[in-house]
PDB file of C-alpha atoms in Angstrom:
ATOM      1  CA  UNK T 327      22.971  14.100  20.839  1.00  0.00           C
ATOM      2  CA  UNK T 328      22.288  11.395  18.504  1.00  0.00           C
ATOM      3  CA  UNK T 329      18.730  11.360  16.807  1.00  0.00           C
ATOM      4  CA  UNK T 330      17.908   7.754  16.532  1.00  0.00           C
ATOM      5  CA  UNK T 331      18.544   5.222  18.607  1.00  0.00           C
ATOM      6  CA  UNK T 332      17.649   5.345  21.451  1.00  0.00           C
ATOM      7  CA  UNK T 333      15.601   4.343  24.981  1.00  0.00           C
ATOM      8  CA  UNK T 334      12.323   4.794  22.816  1.00  0.00           C
ATOM      9  CA  UNK T 335      13.337   3.169  19.906  1.00  0.00           C
ATOM     10  CA  UNK T 336      14.473   0.183  21.028  1.00  0.00           C
ATOM     11  CA  UNK T 337      12.209  -0.072  23.190  1.00  0.00           C
ATOM     12  CA  UNK T 338       9.738   0.038  19.735  1.00  0.00           C
ATOM     13  CA  UNK T 339      12.323  -2.353  18.124  1.00  0.00           C
ATOM     14  CA  UNK T 340      12.338  -4.618  20.756  1.00  0.00           C
ATOM     15  CA  UNK T 341       8.270  -4.768  20.651  1.00  0.00           C
ATOM     16  CA  UNK T 342       8.369  -5.150  17.572  1.00  0.00           C
ATOM     17  CA  UNK T 343      11.014  -8.264  16.997  1.00  0.00           C
ATOM     18  CA  UNK T 344       8.651  -9.399  20.243  1.00  0.00           C
ATOM     19  CA  UNK T 345       5.045  -9.484  18.074  1.00  0.00           C
ATOM     20  CA  UNK T 346       6.858 -10.575  14.790  1.00  0.00           C
ATOM     21  CA  UNK T 347       9.151 -13.344  16.219  1.00  0.00           C
ATOM     22  CA  UNK T 348       6.328 -14.746  19.478  1.00  0.00           C
ATOM     23  CA  UNK T 349       3.011 -14.102  17.514  1.00  0.00           C
ATOM     24  CA  UNK T 350       3.466 -13.721  14.107  1.00  0.00           C
ATOM     25  CA  UNK T 351       6.208 -16.274  13.206  1.00  0.00           C
ATOM     26  CA  UNK T 352       6.136 -18.246  15.996  1.00  0.00           C
ATOM     27  CA  UNK T 353       8.753 -21.029  15.899  1.00  0.00           C
ATOM     28  CA  UNK T 354       9.177 -21.764  18.838  1.00  0.00           C
ATOM     29  CA  UNK T 355      13.066 -24.159  20.027  1.00  0.00           C
ATOM     30  CA  UNK T 356      13.691 -26.398  23.952  1.00  0.00           C
ATOM     31  CA  UNK T 357      16.622 -24.821  24.812  1.00  0.00           C
ATOM     32  CA  UNK T 358      18.748 -27.241  27.041  1.00  0.00           C
ATOM     33  CA  UNK T 359      21.610 -25.428  29.053  1.00  0.00           C
ATOM     34  CA  UNK T 360      25.248 -28.066  29.230  1.00  0.00           C
ATOM     35  CA  UNK T 361      25.600 -28.400  33.347  1.00  0.00           C
ATOM     36  CA  UNK T 362      29.811 -29.075  33.351  1.00  0.00           C
ATOM     37  CA  UNK T 363      29.773 -29.546  36.985  1.00  0.00           C
ATOM     38  CA  UNK T 364      27.399 -32.388  37.079  1.00  0.00           C
ATOM     39  CA  UNK T 365      29.508 -34.225  33.896  1.00  0.00           C
ATOM     40  CA  UNK T 366      32.469 -36.378  34.945  1.00  0.00           C
ATOM     41  CA  UNK T 367      34.731 -35.428  32.195  1.00  0.00           C
ATOM     42  CA  UNK T 368      37.801 -38.493  31.270  1.00  0.00           C
ATOM     43  CA  UNK T 369      41.978 -37.472  30.912  1.00  0.00           C
ATOM     44  CA  UNK T 370      41.086 -35.351  27.229  1.00  0.00           C
ATOM     45  CA  UNK T 371      38.203 -33.302  29.041  1.00  0.00           C
ATOM     46  CA  UNK T 372      35.233 -35.427  27.319  1.00  0.00           C
ATOM     47  CA  UNK T 373      32.212 -36.293  29.388  1.00  0.00           C
ATOM     48  CA  UNK T 374      32.563 -40.237  30.778  1.00  0.00           C
ATOM     49  CA  UNK T 375      29.350 -41.510  31.059  1.00  0.00           C
ATOM     50  CA  UNK T 376      26.779 -39.308  30.948  1.00  0.00           C
ATOM     51  CA  UNK T 377      26.301 -36.423  30.502  1.00  0.00           C
ATOM     52  CA  UNK T 378      23.985 -33.257  32.219  1.00  0.00           C
ATOM     53  CA  UNK T 379      21.697 -30.342  31.118  1.00  0.00           C
ATOM     54  CA  UNK T 380      18.994 -27.715  32.757  1.00  0.00           C
ATOM     55  CA  UNK T 381      15.285 -28.689  32.646  1.00  0.00           C
ATOM     56  CA  UNK T 382      14.935 -27.261  28.979  1.00  0.00           C
ATOM     57  CA  UNK T 383      13.258 -23.460  28.431  1.00  0.00           C
ATOM     58  CA  UNK T 384      10.955 -23.003  25.760  1.00  0.00           C
ATOM     59  CA  UNK T 385      11.801 -19.521  23.703  1.00  0.00           C
ATOM     60  CA  UNK T 386      10.582 -18.251  20.333  1.00  0.00           C
ATOM     61  CA  UNK T 387      13.351 -17.753  17.744  1.00  0.00           C
ATOM     62  CA  UNK T 388      13.653 -17.583  14.363  1.00  0.00           C
ATOM     63  CA  UNK T 389      14.953 -20.702  12.398  1.00  0.00           C
ATOM     64  CA  UNK T 390      15.967 -21.042   8.892  1.00  0.00           C
ATOM     65  CA  UNK T 391      18.328 -24.611   8.042  1.00  0.00           C
ATOM     66  CA  UNK T 392      19.852 -25.978   5.511  1.00  0.00           C
ATOM     67  CA  UNK T 393      18.570 -29.189   3.546  1.00  0.00           C
ATOM     68  CA  UNK T 394      19.824 -31.901   5.424  1.00  0.00           C
ATOM     69  CA  UNK T 395      22.267 -34.689   3.715  1.00  0.00           C
ATOM     70  CA  UNK T 396      22.637 -37.999   3.575  1.00  0.00           C
ATOM     71  CA  UNK T 397      26.072 -39.060   3.535  1.00  0.00           C
ATOM     72  CA  UNK T 398      27.877 -42.710   3.720  1.00  0.00           C
ATOM     73  CA  UNK T 399      30.640 -43.592   4.679  1.00  0.00           C
ATOM     74  CA  UNK T 400      33.036 -46.686   6.763  1.00  0.00           C
ATOM     75  CA  UNK T 401      29.258 -46.869   9.195  1.00  0.00           C
ATOM     76  CA  UNK T 402      26.939 -46.358   6.822  1.00  0.00           C
ATOM     77  CA  UNK T 403      24.078 -43.917   5.587  1.00  0.00           C
ATOM     78  CA  UNK T 404      24.460 -41.081   7.838  1.00  0.00           C
ATOM     79  CA  UNK T 405      22.282 -37.725   8.672  1.00  0.00           C
ATOM     80  CA  UNK T 406      23.315 -34.048   8.794  1.00  0.00           C
ATOM     81  CA  UNK T 407      22.520 -30.749   8.656  1.00  0.00           C
ATOM     82  CA  UNK T 408      22.578 -28.005   9.895  1.00  0.00           C
ATOM     83  CA  UNK T 409      20.423 -25.379  11.621  1.00  0.00           C
ATOM     84  CA  UNK T 410      20.994 -21.428  13.140  1.00  0.00           C
ATOM     85  CA  UNK T 411      18.664 -20.384  15.729  1.00  0.00           C
ATOM     86  CA  UNK T 412      18.083 -16.305  16.208  1.00  0.00           C
ATOM     87  CA  UNK T 413      16.642 -14.718  19.469  1.00  0.00           C
ATOM     88  CA  UNK T 414      16.430 -11.336  20.408  1.00  0.00           C
ATOM     89  CA  UNK T 415      18.793 -10.789  23.248  1.00  0.00           C
ATOM     90  CA  UNK T 416      16.173  -9.498  25.804  1.00  0.00           C
ATOM     91  CA  UNK T 417      14.585 -12.736  25.357  1.00  0.00           C
ATOM     92  CA  UNK T 418      17.579 -14.281  26.762  1.00  0.00           C
ATOM     93  CA  UNK T 419      18.488 -11.643  30.040  1.00  0.00           C
ATOM     94  CA  UNK T 420      17.115 -11.816  33.444  1.00  0.00           C
ATOM     95  CA  UNK T 421      13.960 -13.072  34.240  1.00  0.00           C
ATOM     96  CA  UNK T 422      13.613 -10.100  36.688  1.00  0.00           C
ATOM     97  CA  UNK T 423      16.019  -7.324  34.556  1.00  0.00           C
ATOM     98  CA  UNK T 424      13.333  -4.230  34.620  1.00  0.00           C
ATOM     99  CA  UNK T 425      14.967  -3.387  30.344  1.00  0.00           C
ATOM    100  CA  UNK T 426      10.854  -2.553  29.843  1.00  0.00           C
ATOM    101  CA  UNK T 427      10.118   0.457  31.254  1.00  0.00           C
ATOM    102  CA  UNK T 428       6.927   0.373  29.682  1.00  0.00           C
ATOM    103  CA  UNK T 429       5.867  -2.715  31.161  1.00  0.00           C
ATOM    104  CA  UNK T 430       3.287  -3.883  33.615  1.00  0.00           C
ATOM    105  CA  UNK T 431       5.916  -5.747  36.230  1.00  0.00           C
ATOM    106  CA  UNK T 432       3.741  -8.749  36.293  1.00  0.00           C
ATOM    107  CA  UNK T 433       4.896  -8.927  32.443  1.00  0.00           C
ATOM    108  CA  UNK T 434       8.597 -11.355  32.391  1.00  0.00           C
ATOM    109  CA  UNK T 435      10.744 -11.650  29.497  1.00  0.00           C
ATOM    110  CA  UNK T 436      13.653 -14.115  29.182  1.00  0.00           C
ATOM    111  CA  UNK T 437      15.105 -17.216  30.208  1.00  0.00           C
ATOM    112  CA  UNK T 438      17.319 -16.049  32.734  1.00  0.00           C
ATOM    113  CA  UNK T 439      20.486 -18.275  29.804  1.00  0.00           C
ATOM    114  CA  UNK T 440      23.999 -17.191  27.982  1.00  0.00           C
ATOM    115  CA  UNK T 441      23.367 -19.729  25.040  1.00  0.00           C
ATOM    116  CA  UNK T 442      27.285 -21.693  25.194  1.00  0.00           C
ATOM    117  CA  UNK T 443      28.699 -23.471  22.206  1.00  0.00           C
ATOM    118  CA  UNK T 444      27.803 -27.270  23.497  1.00  0.00           C
ATOM    119  CA  UNK T 445      24.329 -26.511  24.767  1.00  0.00           C
ATOM    120  CA  UNK T 446      21.691 -28.799  23.286  1.00  0.00           C
ATOM    121  CA  UNK T 447      18.436 -27.308  21.350  1.00  0.00           C
ATOM    122  CA  UNK T 448      15.145 -29.645  20.664  1.00  0.00           C
ATOM    123  CA  UNK T 449      13.501 -28.514  17.879  1.00  0.00           C
ATOM    124  CA  UNK T 450      10.863 -30.887  15.257  1.00  0.00           C
ATOM    125  CA  UNK T 451      11.602 -33.724  16.313  1.00  0.00           C
ATOM    126  CA  UNK T 452      15.701 -34.215  16.372  1.00  0.00           C
ATOM    127  CA  UNK T 453      17.992 -32.066  18.484  1.00  0.00           C
ATOM    128  CA  UNK T 454      20.656 -30.039  17.621  1.00  0.00           C
ATOM    129  CA  UNK T 455      24.044 -28.766  19.227  1.00  0.00           C
ATOM    130  CA  UNK T 456      25.268 -25.124  18.852  1.00  0.00           C
ATOM    131  CA  UNK T 457      28.863 -25.004  17.516  1.00  0.00           C
ATOM    132  CA  UNK T 458      29.238 -21.007  17.305  1.00  0.00           C
ATOM    133  CA  UNK T 459      27.235 -17.843  19.085  1.00  0.00           C
ATOM    134  CA  UNK T 460      27.312 -14.753  17.716  1.00  0.00           C
ATOM    135  CA  UNK T 461      26.174 -12.597  18.856  1.00  0.00           C
ATOM    136  CA  UNK T 462      27.495  -9.190  16.622  1.00  0.00           C
ATOM    137  CA  UNK T 463      23.819  -7.852  15.468  1.00  0.00           C
ATOM    138  CA  UNK T 464      24.104  -3.742  16.652  1.00  0.00           C
ATOM    139  CA  UNK T 465      20.781  -1.554  15.958  1.00  0.00           C
ATOM    140  CA  UNK T 466      22.568   1.756  15.632  1.00  0.00           C
ATOM    141  CA  UNK T 467      25.843   0.951  14.570  1.00  0.00           C
ATOM    142  CA  UNK T 468      27.374   0.322  18.486  1.00  0.00           C
ATOM    143  CA  UNK T 469      25.750  -1.015  21.469  1.00  0.00           C
ATOM    144  CA  UNK T 470      25.424   0.904  24.629  1.00  0.00           C
ATOM    145  CA  UNK T 471      27.698  -0.849  26.907  1.00  0.00           C
ATOM    146  CA  UNK T 472      30.674   0.305  24.681  1.00  0.00           C
ATOM    147  CA  UNK T 473      30.755   3.514  24.878  1.00  0.00           C
ATOM    148  CA  UNK T 474      34.469   4.287  25.413  1.00  0.00           C
ATOM    149  CA  UNK T 475      34.413   7.709  26.519  1.00  0.00           C
ATOM    150  CA  UNK T 476      32.031  10.501  26.198  1.00  0.00           C
ATOM    151  CA  UNK T 477      32.150  12.021  23.218  1.00  0.00           C
ATOM    152  CA  UNK T 478      33.033  16.462  23.570  1.00  0.00           C
ATOM    153  CA  UNK T 479      31.556  17.125  19.788  1.00  0.00           C
ATOM    154  CA  UNK T 480      28.186  14.934  20.386  1.00  0.00           C
ATOM    155  CA  UNK T 481      27.183  14.151  23.736  1.00  0.00           C
ATOM    156  CA  UNK T 482      25.456  11.161  25.188  1.00  0.00           C
ATOM    157  CA  UNK T 483      25.362   8.928  22.910  1.00  0.00           C
ATOM    158  CA  UNK T 484      26.233   6.275  25.814  1.00  0.00           C
ATOM    159  CA  UNK T 485      22.956   5.600  26.370  1.00  0.00           C
ATOM    160  CA  UNK T 486      22.007   4.777  22.373  1.00  0.00           C
ATOM    161  CA  UNK T 487      22.316   1.968  20.545  1.00  0.00           C
ATOM    162  CA  UNK T 488      22.360  -1.467  21.132  1.00  0.00           C
ATOM    163  CA  UNK T 489      22.804  -5.089  20.586  1.00  0.00           C
ATOM    164  CA  UNK T 490      19.850  -7.083  19.932  1.00  0.00           C
ATOM    165  CA  UNK T 491      20.262 -10.891  18.778  1.00  0.00           C
ATOM    166  CA  UNK T 492      22.106 -14.117  19.400  1.00  0.00           C
ATOM    167  CA  UNK T 493      22.720 -16.447  16.419  1.00  0.00           C
ATOM    168  CA  UNK T 494      23.375 -19.781  16.729  1.00  0.00           C
ATOM    169  CA  UNK T 495      24.266 -22.430  15.016  1.00  0.00           C
ATOM    170  CA  UNK T 496      24.136 -26.478  14.591  1.00  0.00           C
ATOM    171  CA  UNK T 497      24.410 -29.326  13.368  1.00  0.00           C
ATOM    172  CA  UNK T 498      22.073 -32.008  13.895  1.00  0.00           C
ATOM    173  CA  UNK T 499      22.888 -34.387  16.516  1.00  0.00           C
ATOM    174  CA  UNK T 500      22.325 -38.253  17.304  1.00  0.00           C
ATOM    175  CA  UNK T 501      19.888 -39.069  20.832  1.00  0.00           C
ATOM    176  CA  UNK T 502      22.063 -41.302  21.371  1.00  0.00           C
ATOM    177  CA  UNK T 503      24.963 -38.633  22.170  1.00  0.00           C
ATOM    178  CA  UNK T 504      22.288 -36.093  23.834  1.00  0.00           C
ATOM    179  CA  UNK T 505      21.436 -38.506  26.355  1.00  0.00           C
ATOM    180  CA  UNK T 506      18.231 -36.462  27.231  1.00  0.00           C
ATOM    181  CA  UNK T 507      15.742 -39.009  26.224  1.00  0.00           C
ATOM    182  CA  UNK T 508      16.256 -42.940  26.051  1.00  0.00           C
ATOM    183  CA  UNK T 509      16.587 -43.455  21.910  1.00  0.00           C
ATOM    184  CA  UNK T 510      15.988 -46.730  20.157  1.00  0.00           C
ATOM    185  CA  UNK T 511      16.584 -50.060  22.178  1.00  0.00           C
ATOM    186  CA  UNK T 512      17.596 -52.760  19.920  1.00  0.00           C
ATOM    187  CA  UNK T 513      16.652 -56.121  21.149  1.00  0.00           C
TER     188      UNK T 513
END
C-alpha cells in the first residue's frame, strides 16, 4: 500500500488549493461554453451566421499571460495576446458529485462543464478562445481513474493519486467574432 496520495491527502491538497485560488490569489474569469447544437454550420464546418454559447459561469483560477504584441499586416495594426487559465479540476466537475467527504451537503463546488477547444473565456475586458486543453498534472504521479490492474506486490494502489488541474491555453479574440455582446458600431 502506498504511503502518500490517499483520500485524506487528496482532500487536504484540494482544500489548500481551493483556499489559495479562491481566497488568497482570487483571480476570476467567466467561462462561456460553446453551444454546438444551436450553431448553424456551412459546407466547410464554419459557423454560418451567429455562434451560440451557454450562460457564462464565474470560475476561480490561476492566470498567466504573455505580453501583448501589436504586429501590423495588410489590414492594419492587430492585437495579439496568449493567456493560460489554470482551473482546479474538481471545481469543473458535476455540481452534485460528492468528491469531498468532509464538506456539508449544502456547500457545493463544481460548474458542470468540460472545457473544449472553441469555448470562450472572458477576462479583464477581453475575450479569449480556447486553443488547447492540458489535463495531465497528476498528484503522486498517477490518476486513480486508470489503475490498470491489481498490483500483487503493492495492493490497494487503485485508491491513490489524482488528476488535479485543467489548463486552457487561449488567444485573444475580438468582440465582433465572439458575438456574445455587441461591438462598437461605426456610423
